[in-house]
Coordinates of C-alpha atoms in Angstrom, one line a residue:
Chain A
M29 CA 109.4 60.0 91.5
E30 CA 106.6 62.4 90.3
R31 CA 107.8 65.8 89.5
V32 CA 105.0 68.6 89.8
Q33 CA 105.1 72.0 87.7
R34 CA 104.5 75.1 89.8
P35 CA 102.4 73.5 92.4
H36 CA 102.0 76.7 94.4
R37 CA 100.5 78.4 91.5
E38 CA 97.5 76.4 91.1
T39 CA 97.0 75.7 94.8
L40 CA 96.9 79.4 95.8
V41 CA 94.2 79.9 93.2
R42 CA 92.1 76.9 94.3
W43 CA 92.7 77.5 98.1
A44 CA 91.8 81.2 97.9
R45 CA 88.8 80.8 96.2
E46 CA 86.3 80.5 99.3
R47 CA 88.6 82.7 101.5
P48 CA 87.4 86.2 100.3
E49 CA 89.9 87.6 103.3
V50 CA 92.9 86.1 101.7
L51 CA 94.8 89.1 99.8
V52 CA 98.0 88.6 97.9
L53 CA 100.5 91.7 98.0
S54 CA 103.3 91.6 95.6
A55 CA 106.6 93.4 95.0
D56 CA 107.3 93.0 91.3
L57 CA 107.8 89.1 91.4
T58 CA 104.4 88.2 91.0
A59 CA 105.1 85.5 88.3
S60 CA 108.2 84.6 89.6
C61 CA 106.7 83.8 92.8
E62 CA 103.6 81.9 91.1
A63 CA 101.2 84.5 92.4
D64 CA 100.0 85.5 88.5
G65 CA 97.4 82.7 88.7
F66 CA 95.9 84.6 91.8
R67 CA 96.1 87.9 90.1
E68 CA 94.4 86.7 87.2
A69 CA 91.6 84.9 89.2
Y70 CA 90.9 87.5 92.0
P71 CA 92.2 90.8 90.5
E72 CA 90.3 92.8 93.3
R73 CA 92.3 90.9 96.1
F74 CA 95.6 91.3 94.3
F75 CA 97.8 94.5 95.2
S76 CA 101.0 95.2 93.6
L77 CA 103.1 97.5 95.7
G78 CA 106.3 97.7 93.5
M79 CA 109.7 97.1 94.4
A80 CA 109.3 98.8 97.9
E81 CA 109.2 96.0 100.5
Q82 CA 109.5 97.9 103.4
N83 CA 106.1 99.8 102.7
M84 CA 104.7 96.2 101.7
I85 CA 105.3 94.9 105.2
G86 CA 103.6 97.9 106.8
F87 CA 100.6 97.9 104.4
A88 CA 100.1 94.0 105.3
A89 CA 100.3 95.0 108.9
G90 CA 97.5 97.4 108.5
L91 CA 95.4 95.2 106.5
A92 CA 95.9 92.2 109.0
R93 CA 94.9 94.6 111.8
E94 CA 91.5 95.0 109.9
G95 CA 90.8 91.4 109.6
F96 CA 92.1 90.8 106.2
S97 CA 94.7 87.9 105.6
P98 CA 97.5 89.1 103.6
W99 CA 99.7 86.7 101.8
L100 CA 103.0 88.4 100.8
H101 CA 104.8 87.0 97.8
T102 CA 108.6 88.0 97.0
F103 CA 111.9 86.4 97.0
A104 CA 113.2 85.2 100.5
V105 CA 116.0 87.8 100.8
F106 CA 113.7 90.5 100.4
L107 CA 111.2 89.4 102.8
T108 CA 113.5 88.8 105.6
R109 CA 117.0 90.6 105.4
R110 CA 116.0 93.6 103.8
V111 CA 113.0 94.4 105.8
F112 CA 114.0 92.9 109.2
D113 CA 113.0 95.9 111.3
Q114 CA 109.7 96.4 109.5
V115 CA 108.6 92.7 110.2
A116 CA 109.8 92.7 113.6
M117 CA 108.0 96.1 114.7
S118 CA 105.1 96.1 112.3
I119 CA 104.2 92.5 111.9
A120 CA 105.8 90.4 114.6
Y121 CA 105.6 92.5 117.8
P122 CA 101.6 93.0 117.5
N123 CA 101.6 89.1 116.3
L124 CA 99.5 90.0 113.4
P125 CA 98.5 87.1 111.0
V126 CA 100.4 88.2 108.1
R127 CA 101.9 85.3 105.7
L128 CA 105.3 85.8 104.3
A129 CA 106.0 83.7 101.5
G130 CA 109.5 83.7 100.6
F131 CA 110.9 82.0 97.4
L132 CA 114.5 81.0 96.3
P133 CA 115.4 79.6 99.6
G134 CA 119.2 78.9 99.7
I135 CA 121.2 77.8 96.8
T136 CA 118.1 76.9 94.7
T137 CA 118.6 79.9 92.6
P138 CA 121.6 80.7 90.2
G139 CA 120.9 84.3 91.0
G140 CA 123.9 84.5 93.2
V141 CA 124.5 86.1 96.5
T142 CA 121.8 88.9 96.1
H143 CA 119.3 86.2 95.6
Q144 CA 120.2 83.5 97.8
A145 CA 118.5 83.4 101.1
I146 CA 121.2 81.8 103.3
D147 CA 120.2 83.5 106.5
D148 CA 116.5 83.8 106.3
V149 CA 115.6 80.9 108.6
G150 CA 118.0 82.4 111.4
L151 CA 116.4 85.9 110.9
M152 CA 113.0 84.9 111.3
R153 CA 113.5 82.2 114.1
L154 CA 115.2 85.3 116.0
M155 CA 111.6 87.1 116.0
P156 CA 109.3 86.3 119.0
N157 CA 106.0 85.4 117.7
M158 CA 107.0 84.3 114.4
T159 CA 106.3 80.6 113.0
V160 CA 108.9 79.4 110.5
L161 CA 107.8 76.8 108.0
E162 CA 109.8 75.1 105.1
C163 CA 108.7 73.3 102.2
G164 CA 110.5 69.9 101.0
D165 CA 108.3 68.8 98.2
A166 CA 105.1 69.3 96.2
T167 CA 102.8 67.7 99.0
E168 CA 104.2 70.4 101.4
V169 CA 104.1 73.4 99.0
E170 CA 100.2 72.4 98.4
S171 CA 99.3 71.9 102.1
V172 CA 101.7 74.6 103.7
L173 CA 98.8 77.1 103.0
D174 CA 96.4 75.5 105.5
V175 CA 99.0 75.2 108.1
A176 CA 100.2 78.7 107.8
Q177 CA 96.5 80.0 107.8
A178 CA 95.7 78.2 111.1
V179 CA 98.5 80.0 112.9
D180 CA 97.6 82.7 115.4
G181 CA 100.4 85.2 114.6
P182 CA 102.8 85.7 111.7
V183 CA 104.1 82.9 109.6
Y184 CA 107.2 82.8 107.3
I185 CA 107.3 80.3 104.7
R186 CA 110.6 78.8 102.9
Q187 CA 108.5 78.1 99.6
L188 CA 109.5 76.3 96.5
R189 CA 108.5 77.1 93.0
G190 CA 108.9 75.6 89.5
E191 CA 109.4 72.0 89.2
V192 CA 109.0 70.3 92.5
P193 CA 109.3 66.7 93.5
R194 CA 106.8 65.1 95.3
L195 CA 108.4 62.9 98.0
F196 CA 105.6 62.6 100.4
D197 CA 102.1 61.1 99.6
A198 CA 99.7 63.7 98.8
A199 CA 97.3 62.5 101.4
E200 CA 99.9 63.2 104.0
P201 CA 99.9 66.8 104.1
M202 CA 102.4 68.9 106.3
A203 CA 101.3 69.3 110.0
L204 CA 102.3 71.9 112.2
G205 CA 105.2 70.9 114.8
R206 CA 105.3 67.3 113.3
A207 CA 108.4 66.0 111.7
R208 CA 108.1 63.2 109.2
V209 CA 110.0 60.1 110.2
L210 CA 111.4 58.8 106.9
G211 CA 113.4 55.8 108.5
E212 CA 114.4 54.3 111.8
G213 CA 117.5 52.9 112.9
G214 CA 119.8 53.2 116.0
D215 CA 123.3 54.3 114.7
V216 CA 122.7 57.7 113.5
T217 CA 120.1 60.2 113.4
V218 CA 119.8 62.4 110.5
I219 CA 117.4 65.7 110.4
S220 CA 117.0 67.4 107.1
S221 CA 114.9 70.1 106.0
G222 CA 113.7 71.7 102.6
I223 CA 115.5 70.3 99.3
C224 CA 118.1 68.7 101.3
T225 CA 115.8 66.0 102.2
E226 CA 115.9 64.5 98.8
E227 CA 119.4 64.5 99.0
A228 CA 119.5 62.7 102.0
L229 CA 117.0 60.1 101.0
R230 CA 119.4 59.1 98.4
A231 CA 122.3 58.6 100.7
T232 CA 120.1 57.0 103.3
Q233 CA 119.4 54.3 100.9
A234 CA 123.0 53.7 100.4
L235 CA 124.0 53.8 104.1
R236 CA 121.2 51.2 105.2
A237 CA 122.7 48.8 102.6
R238 CA 126.0 49.1 104.4
G239 CA 124.1 47.8 107.4
L240 CA 124.0 51.2 109.3
G241 CA 120.9 51.8 111.2
I242 CA 119.6 55.4 110.2
T243 CA 116.7 57.3 111.9
H244 CA 116.0 60.0 109.4
L245 CA 113.2 62.8 110.0
H246 CA 112.5 65.6 107.6
V247 CA 111.5 68.8 109.5
S248 CA 109.1 71.4 108.1
T249 CA 108.4 73.4 111.2
L250 CA 111.5 75.2 112.2
K251 CA 109.9 77.3 114.9
P252 CA 108.5 76.4 117.0
F253 CA 111.0 73.3 117.4
D254 CA 109.7 71.3 120.2
D255 CA 108.4 68.0 118.4
P256 CA 108.6 64.9 121.2
R257 CA 109.4 62.7 118.2
L258 CA 112.4 64.8 117.1
M259 CA 113.6 64.9 120.7
Q260 CA 113.3 61.1 120.8
A261 CA 115.4 60.7 117.8
L262 CA 118.1 63.1 119.0
G263 CA 118.2 60.9 122.2
S264 CA 118.4 57.6 120.5
A265 CA 121.3 58.0 118.2
R266 CA 124.1 55.8 119.1
L267 CA 127.0 57.6 117.0
G268 CA 125.6 61.0 116.7
V269 CA 123.2 63.3 114.8
I270 CA 123.7 65.0 111.5
T271 CA 121.6 67.9 110.1
L272 CA 121.3 68.8 106.4
E273 CA 120.1 72.0 105.4
N274 CA 119.9 74.7 102.5
H275 CA 121.0 77.7 104.7
S276 CA 123.9 78.8 106.9
I277 CA 124.8 76.3 109.6
I278 CA 124.4 79.0 111.9
G279 CA 120.8 80.1 113.0
G280 CA 118.9 77.6 111.1
L281 CA 118.0 73.7 111.5
G282 CA 121.6 72.8 112.6
S283 CA 121.4 75.4 115.4
A284 CA 117.8 74.4 116.5
V285 CA 119.0 71.0 116.9
A286 CA 122.1 71.9 118.6
E287 CA 120.2 74.1 121.0
S288 CA 117.7 71.1 121.6
M289 CA 120.8 68.8 122.1
A290 CA 122.4 70.9 124.7
E291 CA 119.1 71.7 126.7
L292 CA 118.5 67.9 126.7
G293 CA 121.8 67.2 127.9
L294 CA 122.7 64.7 125.3
G295 CA 126.3 64.9 125.2
K296 CA 126.6 63.5 121.5
R297 CA 128.4 64.5 118.6
L298 CA 126.5 66.6 115.9
I299 CA 127.6 67.2 112.4
R300 CA 125.9 70.3 110.7
I301 CA 125.8 70.2 107.0
G302 CA 125.1 73.2 105.3
L303 CA 126.7 76.5 104.1
R304 CA 129.7 76.8 106.6
D305 CA 129.6 80.3 107.3
T306 CA 130.1 81.6 103.8
Y307 CA 128.0 83.1 100.9
A308 CA 127.6 81.2 98.0
H309 CA 127.4 82.6 94.1
G310 CA 125.5 82.2 91.0
A311 CA 125.6 78.8 89.4
S312 CA 123.3 75.7 89.1
R313 CA 121.7 74.2 92.3
A314 CA 123.6 70.9 91.5
Y315 CA 126.9 72.4 91.1
L316 CA 126.5 74.3 94.2
M317 CA 125.1 71.7 96.3
R318 CA 128.3 69.8 95.7
E319 CA 130.8 72.7 95.6
Y320 CA 129.4 73.7 99.2
G321 CA 129.0 70.0 100.3
L322 CA 125.1 70.0 100.5
D323 CA 124.4 66.7 98.8
A324 CA 124.0 63.2 99.5
M325 CA 127.9 62.7 99.4
A326 CA 128.2 65.3 102.2
L327 CA 126.0 63.2 104.2
V328 CA 127.9 60.1 103.5
H329 CA 131.1 61.8 104.4
A330 CA 129.6 62.8 107.7
V331 CA 128.3 59.4 108.7
E332 CA 131.8 58.0 107.9
E333 CA 133.3 60.8 110.3
L334 CA 130.8 59.6 113.1
A335 CA 131.2 55.8 112.4
G336 CA 135.2 56.5 112.4
E337 CA 135.7 54.3 109.5
P338 CA 135.4 54.6 105.5
L339 CA 132.1 53.1 104.1
D340 CA 133.4 52.9 100.5
I341 CA 130.4 54.5 98.9
E342 CA 131.2 55.7 95.7
E343 CA 129.4 58.7 94.0
S344 CA 128.5 56.6 91.3
A345 CA 126.3 54.7 93.7
L346 CA 124.3 57.7 94.5
A347 CA 124.5 58.9 90.9
E348 CA 121.8 56.7 89.7
V349 CA 119.5 58.3 91.9
R350 CA 120.8 61.8 91.4
L351 CA 118.9 64.6 89.8
E352 CA 119.5 65.8 86.0
A353 CA 121.3 68.8 85.8
L354 CA 119.6 72.3 85.7
R355 CA 116.3 71.5 83.7
P356 CA 115.4 74.0 81.2
S357 CA 112.2 75.1 83.5
E358 CA 114.8 76.0 86.1
R359 CA 117.1 77.7 83.7
S360 CA 114.6 80.1 82.3
E361 CA 113.6 81.5 85.9
D362 CA 112.8 85.4 85.8
L363 CA 115.0 87.3 88.3
Chain B
M260 CA 83.5 119.1 112.1
S261 CA 81.4 122.1 113.6
S262 CA 83.0 125.2 114.9
D263 CA 80.7 125.5 117.9
S264 CA 82.2 126.7 121.1
S265 CA 83.6 123.2 121.8
S266 CA 85.9 123.4 118.8
S267 CA 86.5 127.1 118.4
P268 CA 89.7 128.5 117.7
E269 CA 89.8 130.0 121.2
R270 CA 89.1 126.7 122.7
I271 CA 91.8 124.9 120.8
R272 CA 94.4 127.6 121.7
R273 CA 93.5 127.4 125.3
V274 CA 93.8 123.5 125.2
A275 CA 97.2 124.0 123.5
N276 CA 98.4 126.1 126.2
A277 CA 97.3 123.8 128.8
V278 CA 99.4 121.1 127.1
R279 CA 102.4 123.3 127.2
R280 CA 101.9 124.0 130.7
R281 CA 101.3 120.4 131.7
V282 CA 104.4 119.1 129.7
L283 CA 106.6 122.1 131.3
E284 CA 105.3 120.9 134.7
H285 CA 106.3 117.3 133.9
T286 CA 109.7 118.3 132.7
L287 CA 110.3 120.0 135.8
N288 CA 109.1 117.2 138.2
N289 CA 111.3 115.0 136.2
N290 CA 113.9 117.3 135.2
G291 CA 113.7 116.2 131.6
G292 CA 111.2 115.9 128.6
Y293 CA 110.4 116.4 125.2
L294 CA 109.5 119.9 125.6
S295 CA 109.9 121.6 122.3
Q296 CA 107.6 118.9 120.8
A297 CA 104.9 120.2 123.0
C298 CA 105.7 123.8 121.9
S299 CA 105.6 123.1 118.1
S300 CA 102.7 120.6 118.0
A301 CA 100.2 121.5 120.7
E302 CA 97.6 123.2 118.4
L303 CA 98.2 120.9 115.6
L304 CA 97.1 118.0 117.8
A305 CA 94.4 119.9 119.6
T306 CA 93.0 120.8 116.1
L307 CA 93.1 117.2 115.2
Y308 CA 91.1 116.2 117.9
L309 CA 88.7 119.2 118.1
R310 CA 88.2 119.9 114.7
V311 CA 89.4 117.3 111.9
M312 CA 88.8 114.1 113.3
R313 CA 85.4 112.4 113.6
L314 CA 86.0 110.4 117.2
G315 CA 83.5 108.7 119.4
P316 CA 83.9 109.2 123.1
S317 CA 86.8 107.5 124.8
S318 CA 86.0 103.6 125.7
A319 CA 89.2 103.5 127.7
P320 CA 89.6 103.9 131.6
L321 CA 90.5 107.3 132.7
V322 CA 93.4 105.9 134.9
P323 CA 95.8 104.2 132.4
R324 CA 95.7 100.2 132.5
R325 CA 98.9 98.6 133.6
F326 CA 100.9 96.7 130.9
A327 CA 99.5 93.6 130.3
G328 CA 102.2 91.9 128.2
V329 CA 103.4 92.0 124.9
P330 CA 101.1 90.6 122.0
G331 CA 101.3 86.9 121.4
P332 CA 99.2 83.7 120.9
S333 CA 99.6 83.1 124.7
N334 CA 98.4 86.4 125.9
P335 CA 94.7 87.1 125.5
H336 CA 95.1 90.4 127.4
A337 CA 97.3 92.4 125.2
F338 CA 95.4 95.6 124.2
T339 CA 96.1 98.8 122.2
G340 CA 95.6 102.3 123.6
A341 CA 93.5 103.3 120.4
D342 CA 90.2 103.1 122.6
Y343 CA 91.2 106.4 124.1
N344 CA 90.2 107.7 120.6
G345 CA 86.8 106.3 120.9
P346 CA 85.2 102.8 119.7
R347 CA 85.9 101.4 116.2
A348 CA 83.1 102.0 113.7
P349 CA 82.7 102.3 110.2
E350 CA 81.6 105.9 110.4
F351 CA 84.5 107.0 112.8
D352 CA 88.0 108.3 112.0
R353 CA 91.1 106.5 112.9
F354 CA 94.1 108.1 114.3
I355 CA 97.7 107.0 113.7
F356 CA 100.4 108.5 115.8
S357 CA 103.7 108.2 114.1
P358 CA 106.5 110.1 116.1
V359 CA 105.9 108.4 119.2
H360 CA 108.4 110.3 121.3
Y361 CA 105.7 112.9 121.2
A362 CA 104.0 110.6 123.7
L363 CA 104.1 113.0 126.4
V364 CA 102.2 115.6 124.3
L365 CA 99.6 113.3 123.3
Y366 CA 98.9 112.2 127.0
S367 CA 98.8 115.5 128.1
L368 CA 96.1 116.4 125.2
L369 CA 94.1 113.3 126.2
I370 CA 94.0 114.8 129.8
E371 CA 92.8 118.2 128.8
L372 CA 90.4 116.5 126.6
G373 CA 88.9 114.5 129.5
R374 CA 89.9 111.1 127.6
L375 CA 92.5 110.5 130.2
G376 CA 92.2 111.2 134.1
P377 CA 94.2 114.3 135.4
N378 CA 96.7 112.1 137.4
A379 CA 97.7 110.1 134.2
L380 CA 101.2 111.4 134.0
D381 CA 102.0 110.2 137.4
E382 CA 102.6 106.9 135.6
F383 CA 104.7 108.6 133.1
N384 CA 107.9 106.2 132.4
Q385 CA 106.8 104.3 135.8
D386 CA 107.7 100.6 135.6
G387 CA 104.6 98.5 134.6
S388 CA 102.9 101.4 133.1
T389 CA 101.4 101.9 129.7
V390 CA 102.2 105.7 129.9
E391 CA 105.7 105.0 128.4
L392 CA 108.4 107.6 127.4
I393 CA 108.3 106.4 123.8
G394 CA 104.8 105.3 123.4
A395 CA 103.8 101.9 121.8
E396 CA 100.8 100.3 120.7
H397 CA 99.4 99.8 124.2
S398 CA 99.9 103.4 125.3
P399 CA 97.1 105.6 125.7
G400 CA 95.9 107.2 122.4
H401 CA 98.4 104.9 120.4
E402 CA 97.1 102.3 118.0
V403 CA 100.3 100.9 116.5
T404 CA 104.0 100.4 117.6
A405 CA 105.7 103.2 115.6
G406 CA 108.8 104.0 117.4
S407 CA 111.2 102.8 114.8
L408 CA 110.1 106.0 112.8
A409 CA 108.5 106.2 109.5
Q410 CA 106.8 102.8 109.6
A411 CA 103.2 104.2 110.7
L412 CA 102.4 105.6 107.5
S413 CA 102.7 102.3 105.7
Q414 CA 100.6 100.7 108.3
A415 CA 98.1 103.5 108.0
G416 CA 98.0 103.0 104.2
G417 CA 96.8 99.2 104.8
I418 CA 94.3 100.4 107.3
A419 CA 92.9 103.0 104.8
L420 CA 93.0 100.5 102.3
A421 CA 91.1 98.0 104.5
R422 CA 88.5 100.6 105.0
R423 CA 88.1 101.4 101.3
L424 CA 87.7 97.6 100.6
R425 CA 84.9 97.6 102.9
G426 CA 83.1 100.7 102.0
E427 CA 83.6 102.5 105.3
P428 CA 83.3 106.1 105.0
G429 CA 85.7 106.7 108.1
R430 CA 89.0 108.3 107.4
V431 CA 92.4 107.7 108.7
W432 CA 94.6 110.6 110.0
V433 CA 98.4 110.1 110.4
F434 CA 100.4 112.4 112.5
M435 CA 104.0 112.6 111.6
S436 CA 107.3 114.6 112.2
D437 CA 109.3 116.1 109.4
G438 CA 112.3 114.1 110.2
E439 CA 110.6 111.2 109.2
F440 CA 110.5 112.5 105.7
Q441 CA 114.3 111.7 105.7
E442 CA 113.3 107.8 105.8
G443 CA 113.0 106.0 102.3
Q444 CA 110.1 104.1 103.7
T445 CA 107.9 107.1 104.1
W446 CA 108.4 107.8 100.2
E447 CA 107.8 104.2 99.3
A448 CA 104.3 104.6 101.4
L449 CA 103.5 107.9 99.5
A450 CA 104.0 106.2 96.2
A451 CA 101.8 103.6 97.2
L452 CA 99.3 105.8 98.3
S453 CA 99.2 107.6 95.2
Y454 CA 99.3 104.7 93.1
H455 CA 96.4 102.9 94.7
G456 CA 94.4 106.0 94.8
I457 CA 94.1 106.0 98.6
G458 CA 92.1 109.2 99.5
N459 CA 90.6 108.3 102.8
L460 CA 94.2 109.0 104.5
G461 CA 95.3 112.4 105.6
I462 CA 98.9 113.3 107.0
Y463 CA 99.5 116.1 109.3
I464 CA 103.3 117.1 109.7
D465 CA 104.7 118.9 112.6
A466 CA 107.4 120.7 110.6
N467 CA 109.3 122.2 113.3
A468 CA 112.7 121.7 111.5
Q469 CA 114.3 120.1 114.5
Q470 CA 115.7 116.3 115.0
C471 CA 117.8 114.8 117.5
D472 CA 121.1 116.0 116.4
G473 CA 119.9 119.5 115.8
P474 CA 118.2 121.6 113.1
M475 CA 117.0 119.5 110.0
E476 CA 119.1 121.6 107.7
A477 CA 122.2 120.8 109.5
V478 CA 121.4 117.1 109.5
M479 CA 119.8 116.3 106.5
G480 CA 117.1 118.9 105.2
V481 CA 114.2 117.7 103.2
D482 CA 112.9 120.9 101.3
P483 CA 111.5 121.5 99.2
L484 CA 109.1 119.2 101.0
A485 CA 105.8 120.6 99.6
E486 CA 107.0 120.3 96.0
R487 CA 108.4 116.8 96.7
L488 CA 105.2 115.6 98.1
R489 CA 103.3 117.1 95.4
A490 CA 105.5 115.3 92.9
F491 CA 104.6 112.0 94.9
G492 CA 100.9 112.8 93.7
A493 CA 99.7 114.1 97.2
E494 CA 97.2 117.2 97.9
V495 CA 99.6 119.5 99.9
H496 CA 98.9 122.3 102.1
E497 CA 101.5 124.4 103.7
V498 CA 100.0 126.3 107.0
D499 CA 100.8 128.2 110.1
G500 CA 101.0 125.3 112.5
H501 CA 99.8 127.5 115.4
D502 CA 96.6 128.8 113.7
P503 CA 93.8 126.5 114.4
E504 CA 91.6 127.8 111.4
A505 CA 94.5 127.4 109.0
L506 CA 95.1 124.0 110.3
A507 CA 91.5 122.7 109.9
A508 CA 90.6 124.3 106.6
P509 CA 92.4 121.4 104.3
A510 CA 90.6 118.7 106.0
Q511 CA 87.3 120.3 105.1
G512 CA 85.1 119.5 102.2
R513 CA 87.2 116.9 100.8
A514 CA 84.8 115.0 98.5
E515 CA 85.7 111.6 97.6
P516 CA 89.6 112.1 96.6
D517 CA 91.5 109.6 95.2
H518 CA 94.8 110.8 96.4
P519 CA 96.2 111.5 100.0
L520 CA 96.1 114.8 101.8
V521 CA 99.2 116.5 103.4
V522 CA 99.1 119.3 105.8
I523 CA 102.5 120.8 106.3
A524 CA 102.1 122.4 109.5
R525 CA 105.1 125.1 109.8
T526 CA 105.9 125.3 113.4
D527 CA 108.1 126.9 116.1
P528 CA 109.6 124.4 118.4
C529 CA 109.9 127.3 121.1
R530 CA 106.3 128.8 120.7
G531 CA 104.8 129.7 124.1
L532 CA 108.2 129.4 125.8
E533 CA 110.6 132.0 124.5
R534 CA 113.2 130.8 127.0
L535 CA 113.7 127.7 125.2
R536 CA 115.4 129.6 122.4
E537 CA 118.8 129.8 124.3
R538 CA 119.1 126.1 124.0
A539 CA 119.0 126.0 120.4
P540 CA 119.9 124.2 118.3
K541 CA 119.5 121.3 120.8
L542 CA 116.0 121.2 121.3
H543 CA 115.0 117.4 120.9
Y544 CA 115.3 116.4 124.5
V545 CA 115.3 119.2 127.5
R546 CA 116.9 118.5 130.8
F547 CA 117.9 121.3 132.9
K548 CA 121.5 122.4 133.3
G549 CA 121.4 123.8 136.9
P550 CA 119.3 125.1 139.6
E551 CA 119.4 128.4 138.2
E552 CA 117.7 127.2 135.0
F553 CA 115.3 125.1 136.7
A554 CA 114.0 128.0 138.8
A555 CA 113.6 130.2 135.8
Y556 CA 111.4 127.6 134.3
Q557 CA 109.7 127.3 137.7
T558 CA 108.8 130.9 137.2
L559 CA 107.6 130.4 133.9
L560 CA 105.5 127.5 134.7
Q561 CA 103.7 129.9 137.3
T562 CA 103.1 132.4 134.8
L563 CA 101.7 130.0 132.4
R564 CA 99.4 128.8 135.1
E565 CA 98.2 132.4 135.8
E566 CA 97.5 132.6 132.0
T567 CA 95.6 129.4 131.3
E568 CA 93.7 129.3 134.7

């Protein structure tokens, strides 16, 4: 599998070249959010607003009202939880085209509870007018800029940085409101988002080898949440539905699926894999995914529960496709 | 910016008194209103409109538009009330109204200036109206949604920065209340305005020393406000907030400054309505306590009418 180094950094520079209306606003995490390339290339369009996120949200609102296209870069926790009222009142209510690029989603950082955005999707889904996107691989990191820029209103992006795997063909960019169908089968429907899709892909291979029919969809548009193919996949699962997300199971993908299943009157089992109403702590991604049950093995266990029988899939069977432990590029991150 | 009869201190005082009278009249009609805010800010807002800001004529209807729904991708009909302050043009100034519980004062001023029709307050706080109790961006004279206090200055900063990027000569004026200087975001905004040298923005503060719980000194005082603001890099003037000449002077003759202007208008929340003092220290929202007090204010209104007509 191809692994791409810092895809956002280069893409942003290239993408913004012919878009003079695009400004980048940053709150002291410029290189940490891979906006340093933009700062070097277009210093007149880069504004450093310091560790003062509430004010940055207001400045972005004012610039957007004047026709500019502000792209805010900071960590997801600071762009959602810390400035919730400012985003709601200054940006979301007036439906301003501000793009909020939030980095370090969920347990992707060893920075601990202060840096791990485990509720950002829920918070942003709550906001009227807000579109919520999440990147799951390098192709999505590269193509989310076009998707967000085309939205008439504010967009929150759960963005990835550093070394990012390429799960999806570069010729198949992210599309608003379109889940990617990664496999079809009649027994269980798996819906995954973000970095959990890579985990799910490992497990679904092993599950199919056991003869289970697995429909697997990757979701990158968390709001609006109305893709007909997704609804179809929820309806067609014989044993039930499993969601996998790098987020609290309250408010994010699992909740969105639960709401849809209830409204469709499907009356099926749903297992939500994610952070089970808990905070996390500082440790490596692989360690935390295992500790909190967000990994491929967690999906195997969920399928076993729906199937009502053990599947005899050993962790070693998944290990050969398992990621290496924390890589040097991840370990040296700036917080 | 001229000092002809249309913007003379006498006219500003007349307009300010008419605003007080209208707000009192409305408070009596509705047995409640933000009366002390009119008393403190009437000259300040009148001076902004008549002397300080370069605004074109209103391009909005005299009869306020009905609420057209919240802004959103599926609502092309949403609007702001900024067109009561004239058209958007590079040379014109912009007005950002931050403490929007002063909305009744602003509506009354727009009426006195002919930017709103004389009966516009009939729709105040009525269902489906834009003449809301706490103004929002669709309310006459309002451009941003600022009711969560201390968010407007940052938005004004973004507007001012955008205007500078486009080389527009027009400035951005922000009306604030002193209570908003308790909020951290205000100081974040001032730090950003100074650091980025945003000089095409000016702030007028109605420093009436009052807030919802009572006198600011009893809640959490913000003095020495002027020194704090200067330390943040602003050009600060402290003036008598009921003196139109003193209010207008700091805004005049600023060449191409690279720092924001702040005018602290020291004001009296009972100015022009002495009787209000007996309600101190609870002045934030006035609701009459009984027929006797109501009658007394009714008499006061009659006196004011005779004085201003």
